[in-house]
Coordinates of C-alpha atoms in Angstrom, one line a residue:
Chain A
X1 CA 5.6 42.4 0.4
X2 CA 8.3 40.3 -1.4
X3 CA 11.7 41.1 0.0
X4 CA 14.7 40.2 -2.0
X5 CA 17.7 40.7 0.3
X6 CA 21.3 40.8 -0.7
X7 CA 21.1 38.2 -3.5
X8 CA 24.5 37.4 -5.0
X9 CA 25.4 34.8 -7.6
X10 CA 28.5 34.2 -9.8
X11 CA 29.1 31.9 -12.7
X12 CA 32.8 31.1 -12.6
X13 CA 34.6 34.5 -12.2
X14 CA 31.6 36.4 -13.6
X15 CA 29.5 38.0 -10.9
X16 CA 25.9 38.2 -12.3
X17 CA 24.1 39.5 -9.2
X18 CA 26.0 41.4 -6.7
X19 CA 24.2 41.9 -3.4
X20 CA 20.9 42.7 -5.1
X21 CA 18.1 43.9 -2.8
X22 CA 14.6 44.9 -3.8
X23 CA 11.2 45.1 -2.2
X24 CA 8.2 44.3 -4.4
X25 CA 4.8 45.3 -3.0
X26 CA 2.1 42.6 -3.4
X27 CA -0.8 42.8 -5.7
X28 CA 1.1 45.0 -8.2
X29 CA 2.6 44.6 -11.6
X30 CA 6.4 44.9 -11.6
X31 CA 8.6 45.4 -14.6
X32 CA 12.2 44.4 -14.8
X33 CA 14.4 45.8 -17.6
X34 CA 18.1 45.5 -18.3
X35 CA 20.5 44.9 -21.2
X36 CA 21.3 41.4 -22.5
X37 CA 23.3 39.5 -19.8
X38 CA 22.3 41.9 -17.1
X39 CA 21.0 39.0 -15.0
X40 CA 17.2 39.4 -15.3
X41 CA 16.6 35.7 -16.1
X42 CA 19.1 34.6 -13.4
X43 CA 17.1 36.7 -10.8
X44 CA 13.8 35.2 -12.0
X45 CA 15.3 31.7 -11.9
X46 CA 16.3 32.3 -8.3
X47 CA 12.9 33.6 -7.4
X48 CA 11.2 30.6 -9.0
X49 CA 13.5 28.3 -7.1
X50 CA 15.3 26.9 -10.2
X51 CA 18.7 28.3 -9.3
X52 CA 20.2 28.6 -5.9
X53 CA 21.7 32.0 -5.1
X54 CA 25.2 32.1 -3.7
X55 CA 23.9 34.2 -0.8
X56 CA 20.8 36.2 0.2
X57 CA 17.1 35.4 0.8
X58 CA 13.8 36.0 -0.8
X59 CA 10.8 36.3 1.6
X60 CA 7.1 36.7 0.8
X61 CA 5.0 38.1 3.6
X62 CA 7.9 37.3 6.0
X63 CA 8.0 33.6 4.9
X64 CA 10.8 32.2 2.7
X65 CA 9.5 32.2 -0.9
X66 CA 9.0 28.6 -2.0
X67 CA 8.7 27.2 -5.5
X68 CA 5.1 26.1 -5.0
X69 CA 4.0 29.8 -4.6
X70 CA 5.4 30.8 -8.0
X71 CA 4.2 30.3 -11.6
X72 CA 7.0 30.9 -14.0
X73 CA 6.9 31.4 -17.8
X74 CA 10.4 31.0 -19.1
X75 CA 11.8 32.9 -22.1
X76 CA 12.3 29.7 -24.2
X77 CA 9.5 27.2 -23.9
X78 CA 10.5 23.6 -24.4
X79 CA 7.8 21.0 -24.8
X80 CA 7.8 17.2 -24.7
X81 CA 7.7 16.0 -28.3
X82 CA 4.7 14.3 -29.8
X83 CA 2.1 15.4 -27.2
X84 CA -0.9 17.6 -28.0
X85 CA -1.6 21.0 -26.6
X86 CA -4.6 19.5 -24.7
X87 CA -2.5 16.8 -23.2
X88 CA 0.1 19.4 -22.1
X89 CA -2.5 21.6 -20.5
X90 CA -4.0 18.6 -18.8
X91 CA -0.9 18.3 -16.7
X92 CA -1.7 21.6 -15.0
X93 CA -4.6 21.2 -12.7
X94 CA -5.7 24.7 -11.9
X95 CA -8.7 25.9 -9.8
X96 CA -11.1 24.5 -12.4
X97 CA -9.7 21.0 -11.7
X98 CA -8.3 20.8 -15.2
X99 CA -11.7 20.4 -16.8
X100 CA -12.2 23.5 -18.8
X101 CA -9.2 23.7 -21.1
X102 CA -11.3 24.9 -24.0
X103 CA -12.5 27.9 -21.9
X104 CA -8.9 28.9 -21.4
X105 CA -8.1 28.3 -25.0
X106 CA -10.9 30.5 -26.2
X107 CA -8.6 33.4 -25.5
X108 CA -5.9 32.2 -27.9
X109 CA -7.7 29.8 -30.2
X110 CA -4.9 27.2 -30.4
X111 CA -5.3 23.9 -32.3
X112 CA -5.1 21.9 -29.0
X113 CA -5.7 18.5 -30.6
X114 CA -2.5 18.8 -32.7
X115 CA 0.9 17.8 -31.5
X116 CA 2.9 20.8 -30.2
X117 CA 5.7 20.1 -32.6
X118 CA 3.6 21.6 -35.4
X119 CA 3.0 24.9 -33.5
X120 CA 4.7 28.1 -34.4
X121 CA 6.9 29.8 -31.8
X122 CA 4.1 32.3 -31.0
X123 CA 1.6 29.5 -30.5
X124 CA 4.0 27.7 -28.2
X125 CA 4.4 30.8 -26.2
X126 CA 0.6 31.1 -25.9
X127 CA 0.3 27.5 -24.9
X128 CA 3.0 27.9 -22.2
X129 CA 1.2 31.0 -21.0
X130 CA -2.1 29.2 -20.6
X131 CA -0.2 26.5 -18.6
X132 CA 1.2 29.2 -16.3
X133 CA -2.1 30.9 -15.8
X134 CA -3.9 27.6 -14.9
X135 CA -1.5 27.1 -12.0
X136 CA -3.2 29.9 -10.1
X137 CA -0.1 30.8 -8.0
X138 CA 0.1 34.1 -5.9
X139 CA 3.3 35.2 -7.7
X140 CA 3.4 35.1 -11.5
X141 CA 6.7 35.6 -13.2
X142 CA 6.8 36.2 -16.9
X143 CA 10.2 36.3 -18.6
X144 CA 10.0 38.1 -21.9
X145 CA 6.3 37.1 -22.4
X146 CA 5.8 39.4 -25.4
X147 CA 8.6 37.7 -27.5
X148 CA 7.1 36.0 -30.5
X149 CA 3.5 37.2 -29.9
X150 CA 1.6 39.1 -32.6
X151 CA 0.0 42.5 -31.9
X152 CA -3.4 41.1 -31.0
X153 CA -2.0 38.6 -28.6
X154 CA 0.3 41.1 -27.0
X155 CA -2.7 43.3 -26.4
X156 CA -4.6 40.4 -25.0
X157 CA -1.6 39.5 -22.7
X158 CA -1.7 43.0 -21.4
X159 CA -5.4 42.6 -20.5
X160 CA -4.7 39.2 -18.8
X161 CA -1.9 40.7 -16.7
X162 CA -4.2 43.5 -15.6
X163 CA -6.8 40.9 -14.7
X164 CA -4.3 38.9 -12.7
X165 CA -3.6 42.0 -10.6
X166 CA -7.4 42.5 -10.0
X167 CA -7.5 38.9 -8.7
X168 CA -4.8 39.7 -6.2
X169 CA -1.8 38.3 -7.9
X170 CA 1.6 39.8 -7.9
X171 CA 3.2 39.8 -11.4
X172 CA 6.8 40.3 -12.3
X173 CA 7.6 40.8 -16.0
X174 CA 10.8 41.3 -17.9
X175 CA 11.2 42.7 -21.3
X176 CA 13.9 44.1 -23.5
X177 CA 11.4 46.6 -24.8
X178 CA 10.5 49.3 -22.4
X179 CA 7.4 50.4 -24.2
X180 CA 5.8 47.0 -23.6
X181 CA 6.0 47.5 -19.9
X182 CA 5.2 51.1 -19.3
X183 CA 1.6 50.6 -20.4
X184 CA 0.8 47.9 -17.8
X185 CA 3.3 48.1 -14.9
X186 CA 3.0 49.8 -11.6
X187 CA 6.7 49.8 -11.0
X188 CA 9.7 49.4 -13.3
X189 CA 13.2 48.5 -12.1
X190 CA 16.5 48.7 -14.1
X191 CA 19.0 45.9 -13.4
X192 CA 22.6 46.8 -14.3
X193 CA 26.0 45.7 -12.9
X194 CA 24.3 43.0 -10.7
X195 CA 22.2 45.5 -8.8
X196 CA 18.9 47.5 -9.2
X197 CA 20.2 50.9 -10.3
X198 CA 16.9 52.6 -11.0
X199 CA 13.4 52.2 -9.6
X200 CA 10.4 54.2 -10.8
X201 CA 6.7 54.3 -10.1
X202 CA 4.0 54.6 -12.7
X203 CA 3.8 58.4 -12.4
X204 CA 7.5 58.7 -13.2
X205 CA 7.5 56.6 -16.3
X206 CA 7.5 59.6 -18.7
X207 CA 11.2 60.3 -18.2
X208 CA 12.2 56.7 -17.7
X209 CA 13.4 56.0 -21.3
X210 CA 15.5 59.1 -21.3
X211 CA 17.0 58.2 -17.9
X212 CA 17.9 54.7 -18.9
X213 CA 19.3 55.4 -22.4
X214 CA 21.1 58.7 -21.9
X215 CA 24.5 57.1 -21.2
X216 CA 23.8 54.3 -23.8
X217 CA 23.0 56.9 -26.5
X218 CA 26.1 58.9 -25.9
X219 CA 28.3 55.9 -26.3
X220 CA 26.6 54.5 -29.4
X221 CA 26.0 57.6 -31.4
X222 CA 29.8 58.1 -32.0
X223 CA 30.2 54.3 -32.6
X224 CA 27.4 54.2 -35.2
X225 CA 28.6 57.4 -36.9
X226 CA 32.1 56.0 -37.0
X227 CA 31.0 52.9 -38.9
X228 CA 28.2 54.1 -41.2
Chain B
X1 CA 28.6 18.0 -45.0
X2 CA 29.7 14.4 -44.4
X3 CA 32.6 15.8 -42.4
X4 CA 30.2 17.9 -40.4
X5 CA 28.1 14.7 -39.7
X6 CA 31.2 13.0 -38.3
X7 CA 32.0 16.0 -36.2
X8 CA 28.5 15.9 -34.8
X9 CA 29.0 12.2 -34.0
X10 CA 32.3 12.9 -32.4
X11 CA 30.9 15.6 -30.2
X12 CA 27.9 13.5 -29.4
X13 CA 30.2 10.7 -28.4
X14 CA 32.2 13.1 -26.2
X15 CA 28.9 14.0 -24.5
X16 CA 28.2 10.3 -23.8
X17 CA 31.5 9.9 -22.1
X18 CA 34.8 8.3 -23.1
X19 CA 34.4 5.1 -21.0
X20 CA 30.9 4.3 -22.3
X21 CA 32.0 4.9 -26.0
X22 CA 35.0 2.7 -25.5
X23 CA 32.9 0.0 -23.9
X24 CA 30.5 0.2 -26.9
X25 CA 33.1 0.5 -29.6
X26 CA 35.9 -1.8 -28.4
X27 CA 34.0 -4.5 -26.5
X28 CA 30.3 -4.8 -27.2
X29 CA 30.0 -4.0 -30.9
X30 CA 32.8 -6.3 -32.0
X31 CA 31.5 -9.1 -29.8
X32 CA 27.9 -8.7 -31.0
X33 CA 29.1 -8.5 -34.6
X34 CA 31.3 -11.6 -34.2
X35 CA 28.3 -13.5 -32.7
X36 CA 26.0 -12.4 -35.5
X37 CA 28.6 -13.2 -38.3
X38 CA 29.0 -16.7 -36.9
X39 CA 25.3 -17.4 -36.5
X40 CA 23.3 -15.4 -39.0
X41 CA 24.0 -17.7 -42.0
X42 CA 22.2 -20.6 -40.2
X43 CA 19.4 -18.4 -38.7
X44 CA 16.1 -19.1 -40.5
X45 CA 14.9 -15.6 -39.9
X46 CA 17.9 -13.9 -41.4
X47 CA 15.8 -12.4 -44.2
X48 CA 14.3 -10.0 -41.6
X49 CA 17.6 -8.1 -41.4
X50 CA 17.3 -6.2 -44.8
X51 CA 13.6 -5.6 -44.1
X52 CA 14.3 -4.2 -40.7
X53 CA 17.2 -2.1 -42.1
X54 CA 15.0 -0.6 -44.8
X55 CA 12.3 0.1 -42.2
X56 CA 14.7 1.9 -39.9
X57 CA 16.2 4.0 -42.7
X58 CA 12.7 4.9 -44.0
X59 CA 11.6 5.9 -40.5
X60 CA 14.7 8.1 -40.1
X61 CA 14.3 9.7 -43.5
X62 CA 10.6 10.6 -43.0
X63 CA 11.5 12.3 -39.7
X64 CA 14.4 14.4 -41.0
X65 CA 14.0 18.0 -39.9
X66 CA 17.1 19.3 -41.8
X67 CA 15.8 19.0 -45.4
X68 CA 15.1 22.7 -45.9
X69 CA 18.3 23.7 -44.2
X70 CA 20.3 21.3 -46.4
X71 CA 18.5 22.7 -49.5
X72 CA 19.7 26.2 -48.6
X73 CA 23.4 25.1 -48.3
X74 CA 23.8 22.4 -50.9
X75 CA 22.2 21.9 -54.3
X76 CA 21.3 18.2 -54.0
X77 CA 20.8 17.0 -50.4
X78 CA 19.7 13.7 -51.8
X79 CA 23.3 12.9 -52.6
X80 CA 24.2 13.6 -49.0
X81 CA 21.3 11.3 -47.8
X82 CA 22.6 8.5 -50.0
X83 CA 26.1 8.8 -48.7
X84 CA 24.9 9.1 -45.1
X85 CA 22.6 6.1 -45.3
X86 CA 25.3 3.9 -46.9
X87 CA 28.0 4.9 -44.4
X88 CA 25.8 4.3 -41.4
X89 CA 24.3 1.0 -42.6
X90 CA 27.7 -0.3 -43.8
X91 CA 28.1 -2.7 -40.9
X92 CA 24.6 -4.3 -41.5
X93 CA 25.3 -4.5 -45.3
X94 CA 28.6 -6.2 -44.5
X95 CA 26.7 -8.6 -42.2
X96 CA 24.2 -9.4 -44.9
X97 CA 27.0 -10.2 -47.4
X98 CA 28.6 -12.4 -44.8
X99 CA 25.3 -14.3 -44.6
X100 CA 25.4 -14.8 -48.4
X101 CA 22.3 -12.6 -48.8
X102 CA 23.6 -11.2 -52.1
X103 CA 20.3 -10.6 -53.9
X104 CA 18.7 -9.1 -50.8
X105 CA 21.8 -6.8 -50.3
X106 CA 21.5 -5.6 -53.8
X107 CA 17.8 -4.9 -53.5
X108 CA 18.3 -3.3 -50.1
X109 CA 20.9 -0.9 -51.5
X110 CA 18.6 0.0 -54.4
X111 CA 15.7 0.7 -52.0
X112 CA 18.0 2.8 -49.7
X113 CA 18.8 5.0 -52.8
X114 CA 15.1 5.3 -53.6
X115 CA 14.3 6.3 -50.0
X116 CA 17.1 8.9 -50.1
X117 CA 15.9 10.4 -53.3
X118 CA 12.3 11.1 -52.1
X119 CA 11.3 14.2 -50.1
X120 CA 10.8 13.4 -46.4
X121 CA 7.1 13.1 -45.7
X122 CA 7.5 15.5 -42.7
X123 CA 8.2 18.4 -45.0
X124 CA 5.3 17.6 -47.4
X125 CA 2.5 17.8 -44.9
X126 CA 1.7 18.7 -41.3
X127 CA 2.1 15.8 -38.9
X128 CA -1.1 13.7 -38.4
X129 CA -2.0 13.7 -34.7
X130 CA -3.1 10.3 -33.4
X131 CA -5.8 10.7 -30.8
X132 CA -4.8 8.9 -27.6
X133 CA -7.6 9.8 -25.1
X134 CA -7.3 6.4 -23.6
X135 CA -3.9 7.2 -22.1
X136 CA -4.3 9.0 -18.9
X137 CA -3.2 12.6 -18.4
X138 CA 0.3 12.7 -17.0
X139 CA 1.6 9.7 -19.0
X140 CA 3.0 12.0 -21.6
X141 CA 5.9 9.6 -22.2
X142 CA 3.4 7.1 -23.5
X143 CA 1.4 9.6 -25.5
X144 CA 4.6 10.7 -27.2
X145 CA 6.0 7.1 -27.5
X146 CA 2.9 5.7 -29.0
X147 CA 2.7 8.4 -31.6
X148 CA 6.3 7.7 -32.6
X149 CA 6.2 3.9 -32.5
X150 CA 2.6 2.8 -33.1
X151 CA 3.3 0.8 -36.2
X152 CA 6.3 -1.2 -34.8
X153 CA 4.4 -1.7 -31.5
X154 CA 1.5 -3.3 -33.3
X155 CA 3.8 -5.3 -35.6
X156 CA 5.6 -6.8 -32.6
X157 CA 2.6 -7.2 -30.4
X158 CA 0.3 -9.2 -32.6
X159 CA 2.6 -12.2 -33.2
X160 CA 3.1 -12.4 -29.4
X161 CA -0.6 -13.2 -29.0
X162 CA 0.1 -16.5 -30.8
X163 CA 2.3 -17.6 -27.9
X164 CA -0.2 -20.4 -27.1
X165 CA 0.9 -22.0 -30.4
X166 CA 4.7 -21.2 -30.2
X167 CA 5.7 -19.8 -26.9
X168 CA 8.9 -18.2 -28.3
X169 CA 6.6 -15.8 -30.3
X170 CA 5.5 -14.3 -27.0
X171 CA 9.1 -14.2 -25.7
X172 CA 10.3 -12.3 -28.8
X173 CA 7.3 -10.0 -28.7
X174 CA 7.8 -9.2 -25.0
X175 CA 11.5 -8.5 -25.7
X176 CA 10.8 -5.9 -28.5
X177 CA 7.8 -4.4 -26.8
X178 CA 9.9 -3.9 -23.7
X179 CA 12.7 -2.4 -25.7
X180 CA 10.3 0.1 -27.3
X181 CA 8.7 1.1 -24.0
X182 CA 12.1 1.6 -22.4
X183 CA 12.9 4.1 -25.2
X184 CA 9.9 6.2 -24.2
X185 CA 11.9 7.6 -21.3
X186 CA 14.9 8.8 -23.2
X187 CA 13.4 12.3 -23.5
X188 CA 13.4 14.4 -20.4
X189 CA 10.5 16.8 -19.8
X190 CA 11.0 20.5 -19.1
X191 CA 11.0 21.3 -15.4
X192 CA 7.6 23.0 -15.4
X193 CA 6.1 19.7 -16.7
X194 CA 8.0 17.8 -14.0
X195 CA 6.6 20.1 -11.3
X196 CA 3.1 20.3 -12.7
X197 CA 1.4 18.0 -10.2
X198 CA 2.9 19.7 -7.2
X199 CA 4.3 16.5 -5.5
X200 CA 7.6 16.2 -3.7
X201 CA 10.3 14.0 -5.1
X202 CA 9.5 10.8 -3.3
X203 CA 5.8 10.9 -3.9
X204 CA 6.5 11.9 -7.5
X205 CA 8.7 8.8 -8.0
X206 CA 6.4 6.4 -6.3
X207 CA 3.3 7.6 -8.3
X208 CA 5.3 7.5 -11.5
X209 CA 6.5 4.0 -10.9
X210 CA 3.1 2.7 -9.7
X211 CA 1.1 4.1 -12.7
X212 CA 3.7 3.4 -15.4
X213 CA 4.8 0.0 -14.4
X214 CA 1.3 -1.0 -13.5
X215 CA 0.0 0.1 -16.9
X216 CA 2.9 -1.7 -18.6
X217 CA 2.1 -4.8 -16.7
X218 CA -1.5 -4.7 -18.1
X219 CA -0.2 -4.3 -21.6
X220 CA 2.2 -7.2 -21.6
X221 CA -0.1 -9.4 -19.5
X222 CA -1.8 -10.9 -22.6
X223 CA 1.6 -12.0 -23.9
X224 CA 2.4 -13.7 -20.6
X225 CA -1.0 -15.4 -20.4
X226 CA -0.7 -16.7 -24.0
X227 CA 2.8 -18.1 -23.3
X228 CA 1.4 -19.7 -20.1
X229 CA -1.2 -21.7 -22.0
X230 CA 1.6 -24.0 -22.9
X231 CA 2.2 -25.4 -19.5
X232 CA 5.9 -25.9 -19.3
X233 CA 8.7 -23.6 -18.1
X234 CA 6.2 -21.7 -16.0
X235 CA 8.8 -20.2 -13.6
X236 CA 10.9 -19.1 -16.5
X237 CA 8.0 -17.3 -18.2
X238 CA 7.1 -15.6 -14.9
X239 CA 10.7 -14.6 -14.5
X240 CA 10.8 -12.9 -17.9
X241 CA 7.5 -11.2 -17.2
X242 CA 8.9 -9.8 -13.9
X243 CA 12.2 -8.9 -15.7
X244 CA 10.3 -6.8 -18.2
X245 CA 8.6 -4.8 -15.3
X246 CA 12.0 -4.6 -13.6
X247 CA 13.5 -3.1 -16.8
X248 CA 10.7 -0.5 -17.1
X249 CA 11.4 0.5 -13.5
X250 CA 15.1 0.7 -14.4
X251 CA 14.4 3.0 -17.4
X252 CA 12.2 5.4 -15.3
X253 CA 14.6 5.6 -12.4
X254 CA 17.6 6.1 -14.7
X255 CA 15.7 8.9 -16.4
X256 CA 15.2 10.8 -13.1
X257 CA 18.6 9.8 -11.8
X258 CA 20.3 11.7 -14.6
X259 CA 17.5 14.2 -15.2
X260 CA 18.3 17.4 -16.9
X261 CA 15.4 19.7 -18.0
X262 CA 14.2 19.5 -21.6
X263 CA 16.9 17.2 -22.9
X264 CA 17.2 14.0 -24.9
X265 CA 19.6 11.4 -23.5
X266 CA 21.5 9.2 -25.9
X267 CA 23.3 7.6 -22.9
X268 CA 19.9 6.6 -21.4
X269 CA 18.9 4.9 -24.6
X270 CA 22.2 3.0 -24.8
X271 CA 22.2 1.9 -21.2
X272 CA 18.6 0.7 -21.2
X273 CA 19.2 -1.2 -24.4
X274 CA 22.2 -2.9 -22.8
X275 CA 20.2 -3.7 -19.7
X276 CA 17.5 -5.2 -21.9
X277 CA 20.0 -7.5 -23.5
X278 CA 21.6 -8.4 -20.2
X279 CA 18.3 -9.3 -18.7
X280 CA 17.8 -12.1 -21.3
X281 CA 20.1 -14.0 -18.9
X282 CA 17.6 -14.0 -16.1
X283 CA 20.1 -14.0 -13.1
X284 CA 21.4 -10.7 -14.5
X285 CA 17.8 -9.3 -14.1
X286 CA 18.4 -9.6 -10.3
X287 CA 21.5 -7.4 -10.8
X288 CA 19.3 -4.8 -12.5
X289 CA 16.9 -5.0 -9.6
X290 CA 19.7 -4.2 -7.2
X291 CA 20.8 -1.4 -9.4
X292 CA 17.2 -0.1 -9.2
X293 CA 17.5 0.3 -5.4
X294 CA 20.6 2.5 -5.9
X295 CA 18.9 4.4 -8.7
X296 CA 15.8 5.1 -6.6
X297 CA 17.9 6.9 -4.0
X298 CA 19.8 8.8 -6.7
X299 CA 16.7 9.8 -8.6
X300 CA 15.1 11.0 -5.4
X301 CA 18.2 13.2 -4.7
X302 CA 18.2 14.6 -8.2
X303 CA 14.5 15.4 -8.1
X304 CA 14.8 17.2 -4.8
X305 CA 16.5 20.0 -6.8
X306 CA 13.6 20.4 -9.1
X307 CA 10.5 19.6 -7.0
X308 CA 8.8 21.0 -3.9
X309 CA 11.2 19.6 -1.3

C-alpha cells in the first residue's frame, strides 16, 4: 500500500495541496483527475521526490517512499540538444542491461539514430516513455501520458500500462480527459481544492463523469449561453 | 522586431545579474577592446578577424529557429537579419576599421548581407545526424558538443599537431579546444537524465569528473606531446596542460553548482570564458583550482536535491 498522509504545500499565499491523504493499493492502476491548476502535477512531483512537501509523508509498504523506487514521466519532456534517441535511451540501464534498445523501440518505431531535436512532440513523448519503462521501478507515475500521442500509440500505451500491472507494478496516471482513464484504471480519484474529493472503483465508473461535471455544467451552461 | 530583440537582451541580462553585466559591460569589454584597438594593427594574424566574424554569423544564421515565425509576422525577415547582424557585429566592424582593414571590412559587410538574404539551412532540410558511437554512453555533453562544434574543433586541433615545428601553434590550439569543451557544459540536462545512473550526488560528481576530465586529457595529450618535442619551457607547457584540465573541472563543477533542470546558462558560458582567459596567466590557474574546491562542495549540495541522497 502507498499511504499519502496529510500532504500540504503552498506556493506563496496559494495553497495547492491542503492536508491531502490517500491510500493507493499496490499492483493497481490509479487515475488522478482534476481541473487545470488543481495540483495533480505538484502531487506527482512530491511523490517522485522532485518537490518537497511543506508537511506530510508518503510511505510505500510502511517505508518512506524514496526517489529510487519511482519512474516518472513528466508532462513536458525536455531533452538534451543534439543527442540521438539511442544515446538518450542508453542512459537508462534497465533490467536488460541497456543492451536491447531496438526491442523496446519495436513498439514505437522511432528513428533512434536521428537527433531528438528533429522529433515531433508525439515522438518525444514516446521516447521519454521508453526511457521511463526501461527504469523498471515498482511505482510508475505517468503525468498526462496521452498528450500528443496519436490514436494507435494511445491504444498501445493502454496495453503497456495493463502489462505493467500484470508484472506487479503500481501505476499512477493523470489526465485531463476522463475517458482515457476509465478504460484502463482500477481506481480514479478527483483532486479539487487541494484534497481528494471523490474516489471511485472500476465498477462505479459509469456515473463518474456525471458526478464530476454536474456542478461544472451548471455554472458553464449559463455562461456559454450568455456569450454565444 | 529590433526593439523586441533589445528587450530580449535586456531581460536576458537581467537574468544574468546586474553585477555580472556591469562587470562585463563597464570593465571587461572596454578593457579588452582598448587592448585590441592598440595592438591589432601590428598583429600579423589580424586578417583572421573578418573570417572568424563571417564564420560565427554564418553559424548563427544556419541555426536560426525563428525563420518561419518571422515569416508569419513580417514580410521580409531578411531585412531584420541584415539589421541584427550589423548591430551585433558593429564593435568588430569598428575594430577592423581601426586596424585599417578597409577592403576586408567592405567585403565582410557584403558577405554578411548575402548570409542574411539566404534561407537558413536548418529550415531547408532535416538535420544530419553525425554518428558518434566512439563517445561512451553517458557523455551526452560531448555527443551534443561534437555535433555542434565538429568543424571548428577540427580546424583548431590540426594546427596544434604542428607544435613540434612552432610550439605556439599547440598553445593556441589548446586554448581554443579548451574553450570549446568548456562550452559543452552550458546546457543543463533534465533531471531524469541526471538521475539516470542511480548514483548519489558525490559518486555522481566523482565519476563525472573522472570520466570527462580523463577523456579530455587524452584528447589534448597529442597537443602537449607535440609541444614538448621542442625541449624548452617544459614546466610552462606542463602548467598549461594542467590548467586546461583544471578549467574543464571548473566548467563541470560550475554546471552542477548552479544546476537547474533542462536549462541553458548564459552565465555559465560567460564565467568559464572569463576563467579561460584568466588562466592564460598561469598563477591565476591556481586560483581557479582553489575555486574548484569550493565549487565541489557547492555542487554536491545542489545535487543532493536531485539525486538519491
